[in-house]
């Protein structure tokens, strides 16, 4: 059986189920830490680039920290970069909220981009 939905219905479903079931109980505490995450992310990301397939965010040394793949609508962040942010943000807060903060920060830079998934990876 195939169900056809509109794009607005898909966006509503994505918004409704955007947090993992393990993180859902902590969704209300995220606004308290949002600025801390944005500050930590902003400290590192100093450059960006875009191709037909990707949007890349990097640091001042030319390292790619974030790789957004347009086809899969997925953000991949570099594990090594995340280790640096873990030093600035308490571990229990980082594990619950980092990927949501990164997605929100990315959307602030590229508002017309739809994000399906955020995952750590070895990029550089």
mmCIF file of N, CA and C in Angstrom:
data_model
loop_
_atom_site.group_PDB
_atom_site.id
_atom_site.type_symbol
_atom_site.label_atom_id
_atom_site.label_comp_id
_atom_site.label_asym_id
_atom_site.label_seq_id
_atom_site.Cartn_x
_atom_site.Cartn_y
_atom_site.Cartn_z
ATOM 1 N N UNK A 1 0.842 -1.172 0.000
ATOM 2 C CA UNK A 1 0.000 0.000 0.000
ATOM 3 C C UNK A 1 0.884 1.231 0.000
ATOM 4 N N UNK A 2 0.543 2.209 -0.778
ATOM 5 C CA UNK A 2 1.301 3.441 -0.880
ATOM 6 C C UNK A 2 0.416 4.593 -0.427
ATOM 7 N N UNK A 3 0.978 5.458 0.433
ATOM 8 C CA UNK A 3 0.245 6.630 0.905
ATOM 9 C C UNK A 3 0.906 7.872 0.325
ATOM 10 N N UNK A 4 0.114 8.710 -0.272
ATOM 11 C CA UNK A 4 0.640 9.941 -0.864
ATOM 12 C C UNK A 4 0.268 11.103 0.050
ATOM 13 N N UNK A 5 1.289 11.902 0.407
ATOM 14 C CA UNK A 5 1.056 13.066 1.259
ATOM 15 C C UNK A 5 1.650 14.299 0.598
ATOM 16 N N UNK A 6 1.199 15.447 1.020
ATOM 17 C CA UNK A 6 1.728 16.694 0.478
ATOM 18 C C UNK A 6 3.031 17.044 1.187
ATOM 19 N N UNK A 7 3.757 18.000 0.615
ATOM 20 C CA UNK A 7 5.012 18.433 1.234
ATOM 21 C C UNK A 7 4.757 19.060 2.609
ATOM 22 N N UNK A 8 3.682 19.810 2.750
ATOM 23 C CA UNK A 8 3.381 20.428 4.046
ATOM 24 C C UNK A 8 3.069 19.360 5.097
ATOM 25 N N UNK A 9 2.421 18.280 4.701
ATOM 26 C CA UNK A 9 2.158 17.183 5.633
ATOM 27 C C UNK A 9 3.468 16.499 6.041
ATOM 28 N N UNK A 10 4.369 16.338 5.079
ATOM 29 C CA UNK A 10 5.667 15.745 5.381
ATOM 30 C C UNK A 10 6.438 16.619 6.369
ATOM 31 N N UNK A 11 6.442 17.916 6.158
ATOM 32 C CA UNK A 11 7.127 18.819 7.075
ATOM 33 C C UNK A 11 6.521 18.768 8.472
ATOM 34 N N UNK A 12 5.217 18.663 8.556
ATOM 35 C CA UNK A 12 4.560 18.565 9.856
ATOM 36 C C UNK A 12 4.941 17.262 10.558
ATOM 37 N N UNK A 13 5.012 16.183 9.828
ATOM 38 C CA UNK A 13 5.431 14.899 10.404
ATOM 39 C C UNK A 13 6.875 14.996 10.895
ATOM 40 N N UNK A 14 7.755 15.605 10.090
ATOM 41 C CA UNK A 14 9.151 15.762 10.493
ATOM 42 C C UNK A 14 9.279 16.608 11.746
ATOM 43 N N UNK A 15 8.495 17.686 11.850
ATOM 44 C CA UNK A 15 8.527 18.536 13.043
ATOM 45 C C UNK A 15 8.017 17.789 14.272
ATOM 46 N N UNK A 16 6.957 17.035 14.094
ATOM 47 C CA UNK A 16 6.347 16.314 15.204
ATOM 48 C C UNK A 16 7.271 15.235 15.754
ATOM 49 N N UNK A 17 7.957 14.549 14.886
ATOM 50 C CA UNK A 17 8.805 13.440 15.308
ATOM 51 C C UNK A 17 10.288 13.743 15.149
ATOM 52 N N UNK A 18 10.676 15.012 15.280
ATOM 53 C CA UNK A 18 12.057 15.402 15.011
ATOM 54 C C UNK A 18 13.037 14.942 16.086
ATOM 55 N N UNK A 19 12.609 14.778 17.310
ATOM 56 C CA UNK A 19 13.519 14.333 18.367
ATOM 57 C C UNK A 19 13.451 12.817 18.503
ATOM 58 N N UNK A 20 14.609 12.214 18.709
ATOM 59 C CA UNK A 20 14.649 10.777 18.960
ATOM 60 C C UNK A 20 13.839 10.453 20.196
ATOM 61 N N UNK A 21 13.302 9.271 20.246
ATOM 62 C CA UNK A 21 12.465 8.906 21.393
ATOM 63 C C UNK A 21 13.248 8.950 22.699
ATOM 64 N N UNK A 22 14.569 8.741 22.645
ATOM 65 C CA UNK A 22 15.381 8.793 23.857
ATOM 66 C C UNK A 22 15.571 10.227 24.340
ATOM 67 N N UNK A 23 15.578 11.183 23.411
ATOM 68 C CA UNK A 23 15.812 12.586 23.734
ATOM 69 C C UNK A 23 14.534 13.359 24.015
ATOM 70 N N UNK A 24 13.408 12.828 23.638
ATOM 71 C CA UNK A 24 12.141 13.558 23.747
ATOM 72 C C UNK A 24 11.863 14.115 25.140
ATOM 73 N N UNK A 25 12.132 13.388 26.222
ATOM 74 C CA UNK A 25 11.844 13.951 27.548
ATOM 75 C C UNK A 25 12.653 15.211 27.871
ATOM 76 N N UNK A 26 13.743 15.434 27.138
ATOM 77 C CA UNK A 26 14.621 16.566 27.414
ATOM 78 C C UNK A 26 14.405 17.748 26.468
ATOM 79 N N UNK A 27 13.417 17.643 25.599
ATOM 80 C CA UNK A 27 13.179 18.689 24.598
ATOM 81 C C UNK A 27 12.918 20.047 25.241
ATOM 82 N N UNK A 28 12.272 20.063 26.382
ATOM 83 C CA UNK A 28 11.941 21.334 27.024
ATOM 84 C C UNK A 28 13.163 22.052 27.589
ATOM 85 N N UNK A 29 14.244 21.321 27.879
ATOM 86 C CA UNK A 29 15.425 21.973 28.427
ATOM 87 C C UNK A 29 16.332 22.559 27.342
ATOM 88 N N UNK A 30 16.123 22.184 26.088
ATOM 89 C CA UNK A 30 16.980 22.655 24.997
ATOM 90 C C UNK A 30 17.079 24.180 24.905
ATOM 91 N N UNK A 31 15.993 24.944 24.996
ATOM 92 C CA UNK A 31 16.120 26.401 24.865
ATOM 93 C C UNK A 31 17.107 27.033 25.859
ATOM 94 N N UNK A 32 17.290 26.427 27.026
ATOM 95 C CA UNK A 32 18.243 26.959 28.005
ATOM 96 C C UNK A 32 19.679 26.852 27.509
ATOM 97 N N UNK A 33 19.959 25.882 26.662
ATOM 98 C CA UNK A 33 21.329 25.618 26.224
ATOM 99 C C UNK A 33 21.599 26.033 24.779
ATOM 100 N N UNK A 34 20.585 26.460 24.082
ATOM 101 C CA UNK A 34 20.717 26.801 22.665
ATOM 102 C C UNK A 34 21.825 27.824 22.424
ATOM 103 N N UNK A 35 21.843 28.920 23.193
ATOM 104 C CA UNK A 35 22.861 29.955 22.991
ATOM 105 C C UNK A 35 24.269 29.422 23.251
ATOM 106 N N UNK A 36 24.409 28.557 24.232
ATOM 107 C CA UNK A 36 25.715 27.966 24.527
ATOM 108 C C UNK A 36 26.202 27.142 23.329
ATOM 109 N N UNK A 37 25.309 26.355 22.745
ATOM 110 C CA UNK A 37 25.679 25.569 21.565
ATOM 111 C C UNK A 37 26.010 26.476 20.380
ATOM 112 N N UNK A 38 25.171 27.462 20.124
ATOM 113 C CA UNK A 38 25.406 28.358 18.999
ATOM 114 C C UNK A 38 26.744 29.075 19.141
ATOM 115 N N UNK A 39 27.084 29.492 20.350
ATOM 116 C CA UNK A 39 28.370 30.160 20.588
ATOM 117 C C UNK A 39 29.518 29.204 20.299
ATOM 118 N N UNK A 40 29.434 27.980 20.784
ATOM 119 C CA UNK A 40 30.485 26.983 20.551
ATOM 120 C C UNK A 40 30.626 26.675 19.062
ATOM 121 N N UNK A 41 29.525 26.559 18.360
ATOM 122 C CA UNK A 41 29.558 26.272 16.924
ATOM 123 C C UNK A 41 30.140 27.459 16.168
ATOM 124 N N UNK A 42 29.676 28.659 16.487
ATOM 125 C CA UNK A 42 30.151 29.876 15.817
ATOM 126 C C UNK A 42 31.648 30.103 15.999
ATOM 127 N N UNK A 43 32.184 29.699 17.145
ATOM 128 C CA UNK A 43 33.618 29.869 17.414
ATOM 129 C C UNK A 43 34.468 29.110 16.404
ATOM 130 N N UNK A 44 33.971 28.016 15.916
ATOM 131 C CA UNK A 44 34.750 27.152 15.035
ATOM 132 C C UNK A 44 34.475 27.359 13.548
ATOM 133 N N UNK A 45 33.222 27.547 13.183
ATOM 134 C CA UNK A 45 32.864 27.631 11.764
ATOM 135 C C UNK A 45 33.143 29.038 11.248
ATOM 136 N N UNK A 46 34.051 29.111 10.275
ATOM 137 C CA UNK A 46 34.435 30.417 9.730
ATOM 138 C C UNK A 46 34.294 30.499 8.210
ATOM 139 N N UNK A 47 33.972 29.385 7.577
ATOM 140 C CA UNK A 47 33.868 29.408 6.113
ATOM 141 C C UNK A 47 32.789 28.439 5.651
ATOM 142 N N UNK A 48 32.338 28.666 4.420
ATOM 143 C CA UNK A 48 31.350 27.762 3.830
ATOM 144 C C UNK A 48 31.569 27.675 2.332
ATOM 145 N N UNK A 49 31.067 26.624 1.745
ATOM 146 C CA UNK A 49 31.137 26.428 0.311
ATOM 147 C C UNK A 49 29.980 25.556 -0.129
ATOM 148 N N UNK A 50 29.608 25.678 -1.400
ATOM 149 C CA UNK A 50 28.454 24.934 -1.887
ATOM 150 C C UNK A 50 28.711 24.431 -3.295
ATOM 151 N N UNK A 51 28.298 23.181 -3.530
ATOM 152 C CA UNK A 51 28.304 22.596 -4.866
ATOM 153 C C UNK A 51 26.881 22.147 -5.168
ATOM 154 N N UNK A 52 26.694 21.493 -6.305
ATOM 155 C CA UNK A 52 25.359 20.989 -6.635
ATOM 156 C C UNK A 52 24.906 19.904 -5.669
ATOM 157 N N UNK A 53 25.845 19.145 -5.115
ATOM 158 C CA UNK A 53 25.505 18.021 -4.245
ATOM 159 C C UNK A 53 25.653 18.304 -2.760
ATOM 160 N N UNK A 54 26.444 19.319 -2.380
ATOM 161 C CA UNK A 54 26.797 19.496 -0.970
ATOM 162 C C UNK A 54 26.868 20.952 -0.550
ATOM 163 N N UNK A 55 26.756 21.146 0.759
ATOM 164 C CA UNK A 55 27.089 22.402 1.409
ATOM 165 C C UNK A 55 28.103 22.050 2.485
ATOM 166 N N UNK A 56 29.242 22.724 2.474
ATOM 167 C CA UNK A 56 30.307 22.433 3.420
ATOM 168 C C UNK A 56 30.548 23.626 4.330
ATOM 169 N N UNK A 57 30.795 23.366 5.599
ATOM 170 C CA UNK A 57 31.183 24.393 6.554
ATOM 171 C C UNK A 57 32.539 23.995 7.110
ATOM 172 N N UNK A 58 33.431 24.971 7.252
ATOM 173 C CA UNK A 58 34.774 24.650 7.704
ATOM 174 C C UNK A 58 35.329 25.648 8.688
ATOM 175 N N UNK A 59 36.552 25.356 9.132
ATOM 176 C CA UNK A 59 37.224 26.248 10.072
ATOM 177 C C UNK A 59 38.277 27.078 9.340
ATOM 178 N N UNK A 60 39.004 27.890 10.086
ATOM 179 C CA UNK A 60 39.986 28.789 9.477
ATOM 180 C C UNK A 60 41.204 28.044 8.938
ATOM 181 N N UNK A 61 41.410 26.788 9.338
ATOM 182 C CA UNK A 61 42.528 25.994 8.833
ATOM 183 C C UNK A 61 42.181 25.220 7.566
ATOM 184 N N UNK A 62 40.957 25.365 7.079
ATOM 185 C CA UNK A 62 40.536 24.660 5.880
ATOM 186 C C UNK A 62 39.965 23.284 6.133
ATOM 187 N N UNK A 63 39.774 22.923 7.389
ATOM 188 C CA UNK A 63 39.183 21.621 7.714
ATOM 189 C C UNK A 63 37.673 21.671 7.527
ATOM 190 N N UNK A 64 37.127 20.628 6.948
ATOM 191 C CA UNK A 64 35.671 20.532 6.795
ATOM 192 C C UNK A 64 35.100 19.998 8.099
ATOM 193 N N UNK A 65 34.190 20.775 8.685
ATOM 194 C CA UNK A 65 33.580 20.393 9.954
ATOM 195 C C UNK A 65 32.176 19.843 9.767
ATOM 196 N N UNK A 66 31.477 20.348 8.744
ATOM 197 C CA UNK A 66 30.095 19.940 8.488
ATOM 198 C C UNK A 66 29.929 19.711 6.994
ATOM 199 N N UNK A 67 29.331 18.593 6.647
ATOM 200 C CA UNK A 67 29.076 18.237 5.254
ATOM 201 C C UNK A 67 27.592 17.920 5.117
ATOM 202 N N UNK A 68 26.857 18.796 4.435
ATOM 203 C CA UNK A 68 25.428 18.554 4.186
ATOM 204 C C UNK A 68 25.283 17.979 2.789
ATOM 205 N N UNK A 69 24.674 16.815 2.689
ATOM 206 C CA UNK A 69 24.438 16.187 1.389
ATOM 207 C C UNK A 69 23.006 16.467 0.969
ATOM 208 N N UNK A 70 22.871 17.176 -0.131
ATOM 209 C CA UNK A 70 21.556 17.622 -0.586
ATOM 210 C C UNK A 70 20.639 16.462 -0.967
ATOM 211 N N UNK A 71 21.186 15.440 -1.587
ATOM 212 C CA UNK A 71 20.362 14.316 -2.028
ATOM 213 C C UNK A 71 19.682 13.587 -0.881
ATOM 214 N N UNK A 72 20.435 13.312 0.166
ATOM 215 C CA UNK A 72 19.877 12.584 1.309
ATOM 216 C C UNK A 72 19.346 13.518 2.391
ATOM 217 N N UNK A 73 19.586 14.821 2.237
ATOM 218 C CA UNK A 73 19.196 15.847 3.216
ATOM 219 C C UNK A 73 19.799 15.555 4.585
ATOM 220 N N UNK A 74 21.046 15.045 4.582
ATOM 221 C CA UNK A 74 21.724 14.660 5.817
ATOM 222 C C UNK A 74 22.900 15.580 6.109
ATOM 223 N N UNK A 75 23.069 15.891 7.392
ATOM 224 C CA UNK A 75 24.238 16.636 7.853
ATOM 225 C C UNK A 75 25.172 15.643 8.523
ATOM 226 N N UNK A 76 26.439 15.690 8.125
ATOM 227 C CA UNK A 76 27.475 14.910 8.773
ATOM 228 C C UNK A 76 28.451 15.886 9.408
ATOM 229 N N UNK A 77 28.710 15.736 10.701
ATOM 230 C CA UNK A 77 29.679 16.593 11.374
ATOM 231 C C UNK A 77 30.895 15.755 11.740
ATOM 232 N N UNK A 78 32.056 16.380 11.716
ATOM 233 C CA UNK A 78 33.302 15.672 11.971
ATOM 234 C C UNK A 78 33.443 15.322 13.452
ATOM 235 N N UNK A 79 33.737 14.059 13.736
ATOM 236 C CA UNK A 79 33.893 13.607 15.117
ATOM 237 C C UNK A 79 34.972 14.401 15.861
ATOM 238 N N UNK A 80 36.068 14.697 15.178
ATOM 239 C CA UNK A 80 37.155 15.428 15.832
ATOM 240 C C UNK A 80 36.697 16.810 16.279
ATOM 241 N N UNK A 81 35.906 17.470 15.480
ATOM 242 C CA UNK A 81 35.362 18.772 15.847
ATOM 243 C C UNK A 81 34.420 18.635 17.034
ATOM 244 N N UNK A 82 33.606 17.624 17.018
ATOM 245 C CA UNK A 82 32.648 17.409 18.104
ATOM 246 C C UNK A 82 33.368 17.177 19.433
ATOM 247 N N UNK A 83 34.528 16.525 19.388
ATOM 248 C CA UNK A 83 35.296 16.318 20.616
ATOM 249 C C UNK A 83 35.699 17.652 21.236
ATOM 250 N N UNK A 84 36.020 18.637 20.408
ATOM 251 C CA UNK A 84 36.358 19.967 20.910
ATOM 252 C C UNK A 84 35.163 20.646 21.567
ATOM 253 N N UNK A 85 33.992 20.484 20.976
ATOM 254 C CA UNK A 85 32.784 21.093 21.538
ATOM 255 C C UNK A 85 32.401 20.403 22.842
ATOM 256 N N UNK A 86 32.676 19.113 22.932
ATOM 257 C CA UNK A 86 32.376 18.379 24.167
ATOM 258 C C UNK A 86 33.131 18.966 25.358
ATOM 259 N N UNK A 87 34.283 19.606 25.094
ATOM 260 C CA UNK A 87 35.048 20.225 26.179
ATOM 261 C C UNK A 87 34.393 21.519 26.653
ATOM 262 N N UNK A 88 33.617 22.165 25.782
ATOM 263 C CA UNK A 88 32.960 23.427 26.125
ATOM 264 C C UNK A 88 31.576 23.235 26.732
ATOM 265 N N UNK A 89 30.940 22.133 26.392
ATOM 266 C CA UNK A 89 29.562 21.868 26.813
ATOM 267 C C UNK A 89 29.559 20.597 27.665
ATOM 268 N N UNK A 90 28.907 20.607 28.815
ATOM 269 C CA UNK A 90 28.854 19.391 29.641
ATOM 270 C C UNK A 90 28.335 18.185 28.844
ATOM 271 N N UNK A 91 28.938 17.037 29.096
ATOM 272 C CA UNK A 91 28.668 15.827 28.326
ATOM 273 C C UNK A 91 27.186 15.479 28.252
ATOM 274 N N UNK A 92 26.494 15.490 29.376
ATOM 275 C CA UNK A 92 25.091 15.076 29.367
ATOM 276 C C UNK A 92 24.219 16.044 28.566
ATOM 277 N N UNK A 93 24.615 17.289 28.476
ATOM 278 C CA UNK A 93 23.889 18.271 27.664
ATOM 279 C C UNK A 93 24.246 18.072 26.182
ATOM 280 N N UNK A 94 25.535 17.871 25.920
ATOM 281 C CA UNK A 94 26.002 17.654 24.546
ATOM 282 C C UNK A 94 25.289 16.464 23.905
ATOM 283 N N UNK A 95 25.237 15.340 24.610
ATOM 284 C CA UNK A 95 24.663 14.131 24.010
ATOM 285 C C UNK A 95 23.180 14.263 23.716
ATOM 286 N N UNK A 96 22.480 15.065 24.492
ATOM 287 C CA UNK A 96 21.038 15.222 24.284
ATOM 288 C C UNK A 96 20.694 16.233 23.205
ATOM 289 N N UNK A 97 21.519 17.265 23.030
ATOM 290 C CA UNK A 97 21.066 18.406 22.243
ATOM 291 C C UNK A 97 21.960 18.831 21.074
ATOM 292 N N UNK A 98 23.187 18.330 20.971
ATOM 293 C CA UNK A 98 24.096 18.858 19.956
ATOM 294 C C UNK A 98 23.552 18.753 18.542
ATOM 295 N N UNK A 99 23.056 17.598 18.166
ATOM 296 C CA UNK A 99 22.620 17.452 16.766
ATOM 297 C C UNK A 99 21.428 18.349 16.441
ATOM 298 N N UNK A 100 20.587 18.627 17.431
ATOM 299 C CA UNK A 100 19.461 19.523 17.189
ATOM 300 C C UNK A 100 19.938 20.973 17.082
ATOM 301 N N UNK A 101 20.923 21.324 17.907
ATOM 302 C CA UNK A 101 21.493 22.665 17.839
ATOM 303 C C UNK A 101 22.212 22.875 16.510
ATOM 304 N N UNK A 102 22.958 21.866 16.061
ATOM 305 C CA UNK A 102 23.659 21.986 14.786
ATOM 306 C C UNK A 102 22.671 22.123 13.638
ATOM 307 N N UNK A 103 21.608 21.346 13.655
ATOM 308 C CA UNK A 103 20.586 21.450 12.609
ATOM 309 C C UNK A 103 19.944 22.834 12.616
ATOM 310 N N UNK A 104 19.649 23.356 13.794
ATOM 311 C CA UNK A 104 19.028 24.678 13.881
ATOM 312 C C UNK A 104 19.999 25.769 13.433
ATOM 313 N N UNK A 105 21.265 25.647 13.815
ATOM 314 C CA UNK A 105 22.281 26.610 13.383
ATOM 315 C C UNK A 105 22.431 26.565 11.862
ATOM 316 N N UNK A 106 22.492 25.364 11.315
ATOM 317 C CA UNK A 106 22.627 25.205 9.863
ATOM 318 C C UNK A 106 21.437 25.843 9.151
ATOM 319 N N UNK A 107 20.242 25.631 9.678
ATOM 320 C CA UNK A 107 19.053 26.238 9.079
ATOM 321 C C UNK A 107 19.054 27.758 9.204
ATOM 322 N N UNK A 108 19.722 28.296 10.207
ATOM 323 C CA UNK A 108 19.822 29.753 10.312
ATOM 324 C C UNK A 108 20.707 30.313 9.201
ATOM 325 N N UNK A 109 21.679 29.525 8.752
ATOM 326 C CA UNK A 109 22.547 29.940 7.640
ATOM 327 C C UNK A 109 21.915 29.663 6.282
ATOM 328 N N UNK A 110 21.193 28.560 6.187
ATOM 329 C CA UNK A 110 20.582 28.118 4.932
ATOM 330 C C UNK A 110 19.111 27.793 5.187
ATOM 331 N N UNK A 111 18.261 28.823 5.275
ATOM 332 C CA UNK A 111 16.862 28.613 5.676
ATOM 333 C C UNK A 111 16.024 27.786 4.706
ATOM 334 N N UNK A 112 16.425 27.674 3.462
ATOM 335 C CA UNK A 112 15.634 26.923 2.481
ATOM 336 C C UNK A 112 16.013 25.453 2.409
ATOM 337 N N UNK A 113 16.898 25.015 3.293
ATOM 338 C CA UNK A 113 17.373 23.639 3.290
ATOM 339 C C UNK A 113 16.546 22.799 4.265
ATOM 340 N N UNK A 114 16.160 21.626 3.826
ATOM 341 C CA UNK A 114 15.432 20.687 4.673
ATOM 342 C C UNK A 114 16.415 19.643 5.190
ATOM 343 N N UNK A 115 16.397 19.391 6.480
ATOM 344 C CA UNK A 115 17.328 18.442 7.090
ATOM 345 C C UNK A 115 16.560 17.217 7.578
ATOM 346 N N UNK A 116 17.006 16.068 7.140
ATOM 347 C CA UNK A 116 16.359 14.819 7.537
ATOM 348 C C UNK A 116 17.091 14.152 8.696
ATOM 349 N N UNK A 117 18.442 14.253 8.698
ATOM 350 C CA UNK A 117 19.227 13.524 9.687
ATOM 351 C C UNK A 117 20.513 14.282 9.983
ATOM 352 N N UNK A 118 21.014 14.139 11.210
ATOM 353 C CA UNK A 118 22.297 14.705 11.627
ATOM 354 C C UNK A 118 23.094 13.580 12.285
ATOM 355 N N UNK A 119 24.299 13.341 11.763
ATOM 356 C CA UNK A 119 25.096 12.217 12.214
ATOM 357 C C UNK A 119 26.565 12.588 12.254
ATOM 358 N N UNK A 120 27.284 12.054 13.215
ATOM 359 C CA UNK A 120 28.729 12.229 13.262
ATOM 360 C C UNK A 120 29.408 11.295 12.275
ATOM 361 N N UNK A 121 30.582 11.737 11.775
ATOM 362 C CA UNK A 121 31.341 10.933 10.814
ATOM 363 C C UNK A 121 32.802 11.377 10.830
ATOM 364 N N UNK A 122 33.656 10.559 10.246
ATOM 365 C CA UNK A 122 35.058 10.953 10.064
ATOM 366 C C UNK A 122 35.135 11.640 8.703
ATOM 367 N N UNK A 123 35.157 12.958 8.715
ATOM 368 C CA UNK A 123 35.131 13.727 7.464
ATOM 369 C C UNK A 123 36.531 14.068 6.991
ATOM 370 N N UNK A 124 37.323 14.641 7.861
ATOM 371 C CA UNK A 124 38.632 15.154 7.461
ATOM 372 C C UNK A 124 39.692 14.220 7.689
#
